[in-house]
Amino acid sequence: MEHKDEQTPKIEGNMPEVSPSEARVLKFLADNAGLQKSLTEYEILLEGMTEREVSSAISWLEKKGLLLVERKEHTAYTLTYEGKRFLETGLPEERALNLAVKNGDIKTADLMKELGAKDGKIAIAQLAKLGIKPEGGIISVKSGDALKEVFRERILFLSGLPQSASLNPELLEHFRKREDIISEKKRTERIVRLSDAGIKIAGLVSTEEQISEITPELLQNGSWRGKDFRRYDLNSPVERINSAVFHPITFLKERVRRIFLEMGFTEMTGHYVEYAGWNMDALFIPQDHPARDMQDTFYIDADRGIPFEDEEVLKTFQEVHEKGVEGYTGWGYRWDVEKAKQLVLRTHTTVSTIRYLYKHRNAPQAAFSVEKVFRHESVDWKHLAELHQIEGTYYAKDANLSTLFWLMKEFYGRLGFHDLKFIPSYYPYTEPSLDVVVKINGKEMELGGSGVFRPEVTRPLGLKEPVVAWGLGLERLAMVYYGLDDVRDIYRTDIDWLRKFPLKF
Ligand code: PHE
């Protein structure tokens, strides 16, 4: 802004930017206090500026090195709600005394009625301290004159609040001991004086209004012309602000989602509570399999009456479990429909895959999810009872083991992990079954399972083409992604750790 430079007087070196209100405070100090004298911040009175504006100008000027600020702690006293009431109606002890004087005496019971129980009690206690004690339930006073001055001083004290300095110490003590009349607050008062730099520029700064915000109106009506613009001081110190960031798991989950979406997969969603029938039977997991044990699975203690939505499909599960499919023998035990109707917290998201494929029986299909599962498991450095699985499936004429290898390599490669290993494994629903292992910095981490669905899984549901599928741990991935030795660290609310990740997509 050319015209600005012509108007601004120059001083040696870099002149700090000073806003008009800061300039007014500088000039006020130079004019009113002389260059070397100090003022408290409440003594800086500028028309059109509130106490707050003065206070913030002082803070900025201090930061810019133009003011020297000394801080003094002191206690400020103010009236409470009760205190204000007494100031209006008179102190209870004074009102009581006046009543007694008027009639020569007063019964304490009547006093309570006149003043109310609360004020009545206060009045009796305070009068007793001044030597007027009830006798036989009656307070009698001949003249109140002796106490008039005491009460006048008390009221005078209260009406002088809020104040901090030069309070009568006896009265202060008196009211501090009485309940709920005055309250005290610690305050810091700032005493300010121009620094050498402040003295140097106080005469040079401009208090003229500046344009600090450019609005459409300003531009349209041209009123900006010839005006002074507020400059930005790019060197002024700013506090570090910790803005909200994604939790590392949320971030990683989102990255994973994006990768599968970019690869053309459809996202599937499911429910935490599932039928054992879909979570297990559909996947050809026999009913006496150890994974179905209460030790490993959370069962929901719900009324068995919640109807399974598809009785037909249950019959096909029974058929497969008991007799198999063409060319395969099945498990050969007596299948129990009640066990299939039990509700569980899903132990894996492969339940979403199998439900999805049952609904979308036309190949090709490519679907994924990143969702939570639950296992009745003891928690240790690499096991959690509640975790996320990266689930996925590819169902197509050309789906086979090499498609699976390729998909895993592609997926992990996009996250930056290029060294994968597949080791033979076992799941009742896949053949072959493979566990995916990632190698990083000489260490290996098991990430999850995968394989090709067995015909006992696909055929009863009417799936005609081969299906490859995988279920991978998101938290395990997070361990290698963030370099953790203990999976539990992810869910410790360690703010310092969480702040370490300026996670951006
Ligand atoms: N569901 C298996 C698990 O929870 C992983 C898996 C998914 C294995 C799909 C094979 C196929 O560990």
Short mmCIF file of C-alpha atoms and ligand atoms in Angstrom, two decimals:
data_model
loop_
_atom_site.label_atom_id
_atom_site.label_comp_id
_atom_site.label_asym_id
_atom_site.label_seq_id
_atom_site.Cartn_x
_atom_site.Cartn_y
_atom_site.Cartn_z
CA MET A 1 0.00 0.00 0.00
CA GLU A 2 2.04 2.86 -1.36
CA HIS A 3 0.24 5.85 0.15
CA LYS A 4 0.67 4.43 3.65
CA ASP A 5 4.44 4.55 3.53
CA GLU A 6 4.46 8.21 2.52
CA GLN A 7 2.40 9.20 5.55
CA THR A 8 4.09 7.14 8.24
CA PRO A 9 6.98 8.88 9.94
CA LYS A 10 10.09 6.75 9.91
CA ILE A 11 12.19 5.81 12.91
CA GLU A 12 15.52 4.02 13.00
CA GLY A 13 15.35 0.29 12.76
CA ASN A 14 12.09 -1.58 12.70
CA MET A 15 9.20 0.28 14.17
CA PRO A 16 6.73 -2.14 15.69
CA GLU A 17 3.18 -1.94 14.37
CA VAL A 18 0.94 -0.14 16.81
CA SER A 19 -2.84 -0.07 16.56
CA PRO A 20 -4.71 3.22 17.08
CA SER A 21 -5.86 2.18 20.56
CA GLU A 22 -2.35 1.12 21.53
CA ALA A 23 -1.13 4.46 20.19
CA ARG A 24 -3.67 6.28 22.38
CA VAL A 25 -2.41 4.46 25.47
CA LEU A 26 1.19 5.32 24.57
CA LYS A 27 0.35 8.98 24.08
CA PHE A 28 -1.74 9.10 27.26
CA LEU A 29 1.22 7.83 29.26
CA ALA A 30 3.59 10.27 27.63
CA ASP A 31 1.24 13.23 28.19
CA ASN A 32 -0.18 12.45 31.62
CA ALA A 33 2.49 10.62 33.50
CA GLY A 34 5.56 12.17 32.06
CA LEU A 35 7.98 9.81 30.45
CA GLN A 36 9.36 8.10 33.53
CA LYS A 37 6.32 7.85 35.78
CA SER A 38 4.07 4.90 36.36
CA LEU A 39 0.31 4.61 36.34
CA THR A 40 -1.96 1.74 37.31
CA GLU A 41 -4.00 0.46 34.43
CA TYR A 42 -7.20 1.82 36.00
CA GLU A 43 -5.77 5.30 35.90
CA ILE A 44 -5.58 5.19 32.13
CA LEU A 45 -8.90 6.70 31.15
CA LEU A 46 -9.51 7.25 27.49
CA GLU A 47 -12.75 8.40 26.00
CA GLY A 48 -14.41 5.78 23.86
CA MET A 49 -12.20 3.00 25.19
CA THR A 50 -13.49 0.47 27.70
CA GLU A 51 -11.42 -0.90 30.56
CA ARG A 52 -11.06 -4.09 28.58
CA GLU A 53 -9.75 -2.33 25.51
CA VAL A 54 -7.21 -0.47 27.59
CA SER A 55 -6.24 -3.71 29.26
CA SER A 56 -5.72 -5.52 25.97
CA ALA A 57 -3.77 -2.58 24.52
CA ILE A 58 -1.48 -2.78 27.56
CA SER A 59 -0.92 -6.51 26.98
CA TRP A 60 0.03 -5.93 23.36
CA LEU A 61 2.27 -2.99 24.14
CA GLU A 62 4.05 -5.08 26.74
CA LYS A 63 4.61 -7.88 24.21
CA LYS A 64 6.00 -5.38 21.75
CA GLY A 65 8.42 -4.09 24.38
CA LEU A 66 6.94 -0.60 24.44
CA LEU A 67 5.69 -0.74 28.01
CA LEU A 68 7.28 -1.94 31.23
CA VAL A 69 4.69 -3.65 33.38
CA GLU A 70 4.89 -4.36 37.06
CA ARG A 71 2.32 -6.65 38.61
CA LYS A 72 0.92 -6.27 42.11
CA GLU A 73 -1.28 -8.80 43.80
CA HIS A 74 -4.01 -7.45 45.99
CA THR A 75 -7.32 -8.49 47.40
CA ALA A 76 -10.48 -6.81 46.24
CA TYR A 77 -13.62 -6.84 48.37
CA THR A 78 -17.12 -6.70 47.00
CA LEU A 79 -20.61 -6.96 48.45
CA THR A 80 -22.44 -10.25 48.18
CA TYR A 81 -26.14 -10.37 47.39
CA GLU A 82 -26.87 -10.37 51.15
CA GLY A 83 -24.46 -7.51 51.67
CA LYS A 84 -26.30 -5.42 49.10
CA ARG A 85 -29.61 -6.24 50.75
CA PHE A 86 -28.35 -5.09 54.16
CA LEU A 87 -27.07 -1.91 52.60
CA GLU A 88 -30.58 -1.22 51.32
CA THR A 89 -32.67 -2.26 54.32
CA GLY A 90 -30.20 -1.52 57.10
CA LEU A 91 -28.24 -4.02 59.16
CA PRO A 92 -30.45 -6.48 61.09
CA GLU A 93 -28.86 -5.46 64.43
CA GLU A 94 -29.68 -1.84 63.79
CA ARG A 95 -33.26 -2.58 62.78
CA ALA A 96 -33.70 -4.75 65.89
CA LEU A 97 -32.32 -2.08 68.15
CA ASN A 98 -34.64 0.55 66.65
CA LEU A 99 -37.63 -1.71 67.30
CA ALA A 100 -36.59 -2.29 70.89
CA VAL A 101 -35.97 1.39 71.52
CA LYS A 102 -39.36 2.33 70.10
CA ASN A 103 -41.25 0.17 72.63
CA GLY A 104 -38.72 0.07 75.46
CA ASP A 105 -38.26 -3.64 74.88
CA ILE A 106 -39.10 -6.44 72.47
CA LYS A 107 -39.63 -10.19 72.79
CA THR A 108 -37.15 -12.19 70.75
CA ALA A 109 -40.10 -14.14 69.30
CA ASP A 110 -41.65 -10.92 68.03
CA LEU A 111 -38.30 -9.83 66.68
CA MET A 112 -38.11 -13.02 64.66
CA LYS A 113 -41.56 -12.29 63.27
CA GLU A 114 -40.69 -8.71 62.39
CA LEU A 115 -37.32 -9.34 60.77
CA GLY A 116 -37.78 -12.91 59.60
CA ALA A 117 -36.05 -15.87 61.21
CA LYS A 118 -32.77 -15.41 59.41
CA ASP A 119 -32.25 -11.70 60.03
CA GLY A 120 -33.74 -12.07 63.53
CA LYS A 121 -31.05 -14.56 64.50
CA ILE A 122 -28.31 -12.37 63.06
CA ALA A 123 -29.67 -9.36 64.94
CA ILE A 124 -29.77 -11.19 68.29
CA ALA A 125 -26.22 -12.51 67.85
CA GLN A 126 -24.81 -9.15 66.80
CA LEU A 127 -26.54 -7.23 69.58
CA ALA A 128 -25.22 -9.73 72.11
CA LYS A 129 -21.71 -8.98 70.92
CA LEU A 130 -22.40 -5.30 71.55
CA GLY A 131 -23.45 -6.07 75.11
CA ILE A 132 -27.22 -6.23 74.62
CA LYS A 133 -28.32 -9.70 75.61
CA PRO A 134 -31.91 -10.91 75.85
CA GLU A 135 -33.07 -11.78 79.35
CA GLY A 136 -35.98 -14.17 79.73
CA GLY A 137 -36.64 -13.91 76.02
CA ILE A 138 -36.85 -10.13 76.12
CA ILE A 139 -34.44 -7.52 74.82
CA SER A 140 -34.73 -4.25 76.62
CA VAL A 141 -32.86 -1.04 75.77
CA LYS A 142 -33.26 2.42 77.17
CA SER A 143 -31.38 4.38 74.57
CA GLY A 144 -29.82 3.40 71.26
CA ASP A 145 -27.61 6.46 70.99
CA ALA A 146 -24.44 4.73 72.13
CA LEU A 147 -24.57 2.36 69.17
CA LYS A 148 -25.65 4.82 66.47
CA GLU A 149 -22.06 5.62 65.57
CA VAL A 150 -21.09 1.94 65.39
CA PHE A 151 -23.87 1.22 62.90
CA ARG A 152 -23.14 4.33 60.87
CA GLU A 153 -19.55 3.24 60.45
CA ARG A 154 -20.56 -0.25 59.45
CA ILE A 155 -22.94 1.00 56.78
CA LEU A 156 -20.37 3.50 55.57
CA PHE A 157 -17.87 0.68 55.22
CA LEU A 158 -20.27 -1.42 53.16
CA SER A 159 -21.30 1.44 50.93
CA GLY A 160 -17.64 2.07 50.09
CA LEU A 161 -17.29 -1.34 48.44
CA PRO A 162 -16.04 -2.54 46.02
CA GLN A 163 -12.66 -1.33 47.08
CA SER A 164 -9.27 -2.74 47.77
CA ALA A 165 -7.06 -0.14 49.32
CA SER A 166 -7.24 1.75 52.62
CA LEU A 167 -10.06 -0.20 54.22
CA ASN A 168 -10.59 0.17 57.95
CA PRO A 169 -8.88 -2.97 59.24
CA GLU A 170 -11.21 -3.45 62.24
CA LEU A 171 -14.36 -3.24 60.18
CA LEU A 172 -12.82 -5.45 57.51
CA GLU A 173 -12.09 -8.04 60.17
CA HIS A 174 -15.62 -7.67 61.50
CA PHE A 175 -17.29 -8.28 58.15
CA ARG A 176 -14.88 -11.05 57.12
CA LYS A 177 -16.03 -12.95 60.22
CA ARG A 178 -19.71 -12.43 59.46
CA GLU A 179 -21.22 -14.87 57.08
CA ASP A 180 -21.81 -13.96 53.45
CA ILE A 181 -21.77 -10.16 53.44
CA ILE A 182 -18.53 -9.38 51.66
CA SER A 183 -16.52 -11.57 49.34
CA GLU A 184 -12.87 -11.32 48.55
CA LYS A 185 -11.09 -11.88 45.28
CA LYS A 186 -7.40 -11.90 44.48
CA ARG A 187 -6.60 -9.48 41.70
CA THR A 188 -3.46 -8.55 39.88
CA GLU A 189 -3.09 -4.91 39.21
CA ARG A 190 -0.69 -3.80 36.51
CA ILE A 191 1.41 -0.73 36.93
CA VAL A 192 2.75 0.50 33.63
CA ARG A 193 5.40 2.85 32.39
CA LEU A 194 6.87 3.57 28.98
CA SER A 195 9.98 1.61 28.02
CA ASP A 196 12.83 3.35 26.21
CA ALA A 197 11.44 2.12 22.92
CA GLY A 198 7.99 3.30 23.98
CA ILE A 199 9.31 6.77 24.80
CA LYS A 200 11.01 6.87 21.41
CA ILE A 201 7.91 6.17 19.38
CA ALA A 202 5.13 7.64 21.54
CA GLY A 203 5.32 10.85 19.56
CA LEU A 204 5.45 9.15 16.19
CA VAL A 205 2.53 6.74 16.29
CA SER A 206 -0.78 7.58 14.75
CA THR A 207 -4.05 7.41 16.66
CA GLU A 208 -6.02 7.95 13.52
CA GLU A 209 -8.71 5.38 12.81
CA GLN A 210 -7.48 2.69 10.51
CA ILE A 211 -9.35 0.28 8.32
CA SER A 212 -8.75 -3.12 9.83
CA GLU A 213 -11.36 -5.07 7.93
CA ILE A 214 -12.11 -4.80 4.25
CA THR A 215 -15.82 -5.19 3.60
CA PRO A 216 -17.76 -5.34 0.32
CA GLU A 217 -19.39 -1.99 1.20
CA LEU A 218 -16.02 -0.36 1.66
CA LEU A 219 -14.93 -1.52 -1.77
CA GLN A 220 -18.18 -0.64 -3.50
CA ASN A 221 -18.65 2.87 -2.15
CA GLY A 222 -14.98 3.75 -2.47
CA SER A 223 -14.76 5.11 1.09
CA TRP A 224 -11.45 3.30 1.54
CA ARG A 225 -9.75 5.91 -0.62
CA GLY A 226 -7.30 8.08 1.26
CA LYS A 227 -7.76 6.08 4.47
CA ASP A 228 -5.10 4.43 6.54
CA PHE A 229 -4.98 0.65 6.57
CA ARG A 230 -4.14 -1.50 9.53
CA ARG A 231 -1.01 -3.52 8.83
CA TYR A 232 -0.36 -7.06 9.82
CA ASP A 233 2.69 -7.55 11.94
CA LEU A 234 3.93 -10.89 10.76
CA ASN A 235 6.61 -10.92 13.44
CA SER A 236 4.37 -10.43 16.43
CA PRO A 237 4.53 -13.36 18.81
CA VAL A 238 1.54 -15.69 18.75
CA GLU A 239 0.63 -18.40 21.15
CA ARG A 240 0.65 -21.99 19.97
CA ILE A 241 -2.88 -23.21 19.56
CA ASN A 242 -3.64 -26.88 19.71
CA SER A 243 -6.42 -27.24 17.24
CA ALA A 244 -8.53 -30.33 17.03
CA VAL A 245 -6.91 -33.25 15.26
CA PHE A 246 -8.14 -36.63 14.19
CA HIS A 247 -7.53 -39.49 16.56
CA PRO A 248 -4.85 -41.67 14.94
CA ILE A 249 -7.34 -44.51 14.57
CA THR A 250 -9.95 -42.31 12.94
CA PHE A 251 -7.30 -41.03 10.60
CA LEU A 252 -6.04 -44.48 9.63
CA LYS A 253 -9.57 -45.79 9.23
CA GLU A 254 -10.29 -42.95 6.86
CA ARG A 255 -7.14 -43.61 4.85
CA VAL A 256 -8.08 -47.27 4.53
CA ARG A 257 -11.60 -46.38 3.45
CA ARG A 258 -10.28 -44.04 0.79
CA ILE A 259 -7.93 -46.64 -0.61
CA PHE A 260 -10.66 -49.23 -1.06
CA LEU A 261 -13.06 -46.65 -2.47
CA GLU A 262 -10.39 -45.58 -4.96
CA MET A 263 -9.89 -49.20 -5.91
CA GLY A 264 -13.58 -49.40 -6.83
CA PHE A 265 -14.88 -51.26 -3.77
CA THR A 266 -18.32 -50.65 -2.30
CA GLU A 267 -18.55 -49.98 1.43
CA MET A 268 -20.69 -52.35 3.48
CA THR A 269 -22.01 -51.73 6.97
CA GLY A 270 -23.36 -54.06 9.60
CA HIS A 271 -24.45 -54.22 13.22
CA TYR A 272 -22.64 -54.85 16.48
CA VAL A 273 -25.30 -57.35 17.55
CA GLU A 274 -25.63 -60.35 15.25
CA TYR A 275 -27.16 -63.76 15.14
CA ALA A 276 -24.71 -66.55 15.79
CA GLY A 277 -26.34 -68.01 12.68
CA TRP A 278 -24.83 -65.34 10.46
CA ASN A 279 -21.70 -64.70 12.50
CA MET A 280 -20.82 -68.42 12.62
CA ASP A 281 -23.17 -71.00 11.07
CA ALA A 282 -23.27 -69.29 7.68
CA LEU A 283 -19.49 -69.48 7.70
CA PHE A 284 -19.52 -73.20 8.35
CA ILE A 285 -18.11 -72.77 11.84
CA PRO A 286 -19.29 -75.93 13.66
CA GLN A 287 -21.47 -75.38 16.72
CA ASP A 288 -18.90 -76.97 19.03
CA HIS A 289 -16.04 -74.89 17.68
CA PRO A 290 -13.91 -73.39 20.48
CA ALA A 291 -14.31 -69.89 19.02
CA ARG A 292 -18.05 -70.11 19.82
CA ASP A 293 -17.23 -70.73 23.43
CA MET A 294 -18.29 -68.23 26.07
CA GLN A 295 -14.58 -67.75 26.68
CA ASP A 296 -14.18 -66.15 23.28
CA THR A 297 -17.54 -64.71 22.36
CA PHE A 298 -19.83 -62.24 24.10
CA TYR A 299 -23.37 -63.62 24.06
CA ILE A 300 -26.29 -61.25 24.46
CA ASP A 301 -28.62 -62.22 27.25
CA ALA A 302 -31.76 -61.34 25.30
CA ASP A 303 -35.12 -62.91 24.83
CA ARG A 304 -34.76 -65.74 22.35
CA GLY A 305 -38.06 -64.58 20.82
CA ILE A 306 -36.37 -62.10 18.43
CA PRO A 307 -37.19 -63.91 15.21
CA PHE A 308 -34.43 -64.86 12.84
CA GLU A 309 -35.35 -63.00 9.67
CA ASP A 310 -34.86 -65.87 7.24
CA GLU A 311 -36.03 -69.33 8.34
CA GLU A 312 -35.23 -70.74 4.89
CA VAL A 313 -31.58 -69.92 5.08
CA LEU A 314 -31.38 -71.61 8.51
CA LYS A 315 -32.45 -74.87 6.85
CA THR A 316 -29.60 -74.62 4.38
CA PHE A 317 -27.14 -74.05 7.26
CA GLN A 318 -28.45 -77.21 8.93
CA GLU A 319 -28.16 -79.21 5.71
CA VAL A 320 -24.54 -78.13 5.14
CA HIS A 321 -23.42 -78.63 8.71
CA GLU A 322 -25.01 -82.08 8.94
CA LYS A 323 -24.53 -83.44 5.40
CA GLY A 324 -22.25 -81.09 3.46
CA VAL A 325 -22.60 -80.08 -0.19
CA GLU A 326 -21.97 -82.17 -3.26
CA GLY A 327 -18.49 -83.65 -3.04
CA TYR A 328 -18.03 -82.64 0.62
CA THR A 329 -19.20 -84.50 3.74
CA GLY A 330 -20.13 -81.71 6.16
CA TRP A 331 -19.43 -81.94 9.91
CA GLY A 332 -21.83 -84.83 10.53
CA TYR A 333 -23.24 -83.73 13.92
CA ARG A 334 -26.79 -82.83 14.97
CA TRP A 335 -27.17 -79.13 14.25
CA ASP A 336 -29.17 -77.09 16.78
CA VAL A 337 -31.28 -74.26 15.38
CA GLU A 338 -31.51 -72.58 18.81
CA LYS A 339 -27.78 -72.05 18.86
CA ALA A 340 -28.00 -70.27 15.52
CA LYS A 341 -30.68 -67.95 16.90
CA GLN A 342 -28.51 -66.79 19.77
CA LEU A 343 -27.44 -63.17 19.72
CA VAL A 344 -23.77 -62.27 19.97
CA LEU A 345 -21.58 -59.22 19.69
CA ARG A 346 -20.10 -59.89 16.25
CA THR A 347 -16.68 -61.44 16.61
CA HIS A 348 -15.60 -60.55 13.10
CA THR A 349 -16.87 -58.46 10.20
CA THR A 350 -16.81 -61.49 7.92
CA VAL A 351 -20.46 -61.60 8.98
CA SER A 352 -20.97 -58.41 6.93
CA THR A 353 -19.30 -60.03 3.95
CA ILE A 354 -21.46 -63.09 4.03
CA ARG A 355 -24.65 -61.07 4.46
CA TYR A 356 -23.58 -58.75 1.64
CA LEU A 357 -22.87 -61.59 -0.76
CA TYR A 358 -26.15 -63.30 0.08
CA LYS A 359 -27.90 -60.07 -0.94
CA HIS A 360 -25.72 -59.45 -3.99
CA ARG A 361 -25.48 -62.86 -5.59
CA ASN A 362 -24.56 -61.64 -9.06
CA ALA A 363 -20.83 -61.61 -9.68
CA PRO A 364 -18.72 -59.55 -9.84
CA GLN A 365 -18.85 -57.87 -6.43
CA ALA A 366 -16.12 -56.01 -4.58
CA ALA A 367 -16.97 -54.75 -1.10
CA PHE A 368 -15.20 -53.71 2.10
CA SER A 369 -15.81 -52.34 5.57
CA VAL A 370 -13.74 -50.94 8.42
CA GLU A 371 -15.78 -51.62 11.52
CA LYS A 372 -15.64 -52.71 15.11
CA VAL A 373 -15.74 -56.27 16.44
CA PHE A 374 -15.74 -57.70 19.96
CA ARG A 375 -13.89 -60.60 21.50
CA HIS A 376 -14.04 -62.01 24.98
CA GLU A 377 -10.33 -62.00 25.22
CA SER A 378 -7.76 -60.93 27.77
CA VAL A 379 -6.11 -57.73 26.71
CA ASP A 380 -2.35 -57.64 26.27
CA TRP A 381 0.27 -55.81 24.23
CA LYS A 382 -1.09 -57.18 20.97
CA HIS A 383 -4.69 -58.09 21.78
CA LEU A 384 -7.72 -55.92 22.39
CA ALA A 385 -11.24 -57.03 23.29
CA GLU A 386 -12.73 -54.33 21.09
CA LEU A 387 -11.02 -53.68 17.78
CA HIS A 388 -11.59 -52.73 14.18
CA GLN A 389 -11.32 -55.06 11.24
CA ILE A 390 -10.54 -54.13 7.68
CA GLU A 391 -12.85 -56.56 5.95
CA GLY A 392 -13.19 -57.14 2.27
CA THR A 393 -14.24 -59.50 -0.44
CA TYR A 394 -13.85 -59.94 -4.16
CA TYR A 395 -16.42 -62.21 -5.81
CA ALA A 396 -15.86 -62.85 -9.52
CA LYS A 397 -15.29 -65.48 -12.17
CA ASP A 398 -11.57 -64.69 -12.14
CA ALA A 399 -11.16 -64.53 -8.36
CA ASN A 400 -8.38 -66.80 -7.15
CA LEU A 401 -5.35 -66.90 -4.90
CA SER A 402 -3.28 -64.58 -7.08
CA THR A 403 -6.11 -62.03 -7.11
CA LEU A 404 -5.97 -62.14 -3.32
CA PHE A 405 -2.18 -61.69 -3.27
CA TRP A 406 -2.42 -58.82 -5.69
CA LEU A 407 -5.20 -57.09 -3.73
CA MET A 408 -3.30 -57.36 -0.45
CA LYS A 409 -0.08 -56.10 -2.03
CA GLU A 410 -1.88 -53.24 -3.69
CA PHE A 411 -3.72 -52.23 -0.54
CA TYR A 412 -0.76 -52.32 1.85
CA GLY A 413 1.50 -50.86 -0.84
CA ARG A 414 -0.70 -47.78 -1.02
CA LEU A 415 -0.19 -47.35 2.72
CA GLY A 416 3.56 -47.60 2.24
CA PHE A 417 4.13 -51.24 3.25
CA HIS A 418 5.79 -53.15 0.46
CA ASP A 419 7.23 -56.15 2.21
CA LEU A 420 4.44 -58.69 2.76
CA LYS A 421 4.48 -62.36 3.58
CA PHE A 422 1.64 -64.88 3.38
CA ILE A 423 1.72 -67.84 5.72
CA PRO A 424 -0.61 -70.87 5.64
CA SER A 425 -3.34 -70.73 8.25
CA TYR A 426 -6.72 -72.23 9.06
CA TYR A 427 -10.26 -70.86 9.13
CA PRO A 428 -13.29 -73.18 8.88
CA TYR A 429 -14.68 -71.07 6.04
CA THR A 430 -11.68 -70.72 3.73
CA GLU A 431 -9.53 -73.10 1.77
CA PRO A 432 -6.75 -72.25 1.34
CA SER A 433 -6.38 -69.93 4.33
CA LEU A 434 -3.55 -67.44 4.60
CA ASP A 435 -2.37 -65.04 7.25
CA VAL A 436 -0.94 -61.74 6.08
CA VAL A 437 2.31 -60.64 7.68
CA VAL A 438 4.04 -57.33 7.13
CA LYS A 439 7.79 -56.96 7.53
CA ILE A 440 9.07 -53.65 8.75
CA ASN A 441 12.46 -52.65 10.19
CA GLY A 442 13.44 -56.28 10.55
CA LYS A 443 10.29 -57.08 12.55
CA GLU A 444 7.23 -59.01 11.46
CA MET A 445 3.66 -58.24 12.39
CA GLU A 446 0.66 -60.49 11.78
CA LEU A 447 -2.10 -58.36 10.36
CA GLY A 448 -4.95 -60.80 9.86
CA GLY A 449 -6.48 -63.64 7.91
CA SER A 450 -7.61 -64.22 4.37
CA GLY A 451 -8.49 -66.97 1.98
CA VAL A 452 -10.86 -68.40 -0.62
CA PHE A 453 -14.35 -69.28 0.70
CA ARG A 454 -15.13 -72.99 0.84
CA PRO A 455 -18.00 -74.36 -1.26
CA GLU A 456 -19.83 -75.15 2.02
CA VAL A 457 -20.08 -71.38 2.49
CA THR A 458 -20.78 -70.21 -1.05
CA ARG A 459 -23.01 -72.87 -2.58
CA PRO A 460 -25.86 -72.95 0.00
CA LEU A 461 -26.24 -69.19 -0.44
CA GLY A 462 -26.38 -69.43 -4.22
CA LEU A 463 -22.97 -67.94 -4.95
CA LYS A 464 -21.77 -69.39 -8.23
CA GLU A 465 -18.31 -67.88 -8.60
CA PRO A 466 -15.21 -68.04 -6.40
CA VAL A 467 -14.95 -65.62 -3.46
CA VAL A 468 -11.76 -64.30 -1.95
CA ALA A 469 -12.03 -62.56 1.42
CA TRP A 470 -9.92 -61.01 4.14
CA GLY A 471 -10.27 -59.69 7.66
CA LEU A 472 -7.34 -57.57 8.87
CA GLY A 473 -6.70 -55.83 12.14
CA LEU A 474 -6.80 -52.04 11.98
CA GLU A 475 -5.10 -51.62 15.37
CA ARG A 476 -2.34 -54.05 14.36
CA LEU A 477 -1.82 -51.93 11.28
CA ALA A 478 -1.81 -48.82 13.49
CA MET A 479 1.01 -50.38 15.54
CA VAL A 480 3.29 -50.60 12.52
CA TYR A 481 1.98 -47.38 11.00
CA TYR A 482 2.66 -45.31 14.13
CA GLY A 483 5.56 -47.42 15.42
CA LEU A 484 3.97 -48.69 18.65
CA ASP A 485 5.16 -51.62 20.75
CA ASP A 486 1.91 -51.92 22.64
CA VAL A 487 -1.50 -51.89 20.96
CA ARG A 488 -3.10 -50.53 24.17
CA ASP A 489 -1.22 -47.26 23.68
CA ILE A 490 -3.68 -46.38 20.93
CA TYR A 491 -6.54 -46.04 23.38
CA ARG A 492 -4.70 -44.49 26.29
CA THR A 493 -5.79 -40.90 26.41
CA ASP A 494 -2.28 -39.58 26.26
CA ILE A 495 -2.73 -36.03 25.06
CA ASP A 496 0.97 -35.53 24.32
CA TRP A 497 1.01 -38.60 22.14
CA LEU A 498 -2.19 -37.59 20.36
CA ARG A 499 -0.77 -34.14 19.65
CA LYS A 500 2.27 -35.63 18.00
CA PHE A 501 0.35 -36.36 14.83
CA PRO A 502 -0.42 -33.42 12.61
CA LEU A 503 -2.55 -35.80 10.60
CA LYS A 504 -3.70 -34.44 7.28
CA PHE A 505 -5.29 -36.20 4.38
N1 PHE B 1 -12.57 -63.47 10.07
C1 PHE B 1 -11.18 -63.77 10.26
C2 PHE B 1 -10.73 -63.18 11.59
O1 PHE B 1 -11.53 -62.63 12.27
C3 PHE B 1 -10.34 -63.21 9.15
C4 PHE B 1 -10.69 -63.79 7.81
C5 PHE B 1 -11.59 -63.12 7.01
C6 PHE B 1 -10.11 -64.94 7.38
C7 PHE B 1 -11.91 -63.62 5.75
C8 PHE B 1 -10.42 -65.48 6.13
C9 PHE B 1 -11.30 -64.80 5.33
O2 PHE B 1 -9.58 -63.26 11.97
#
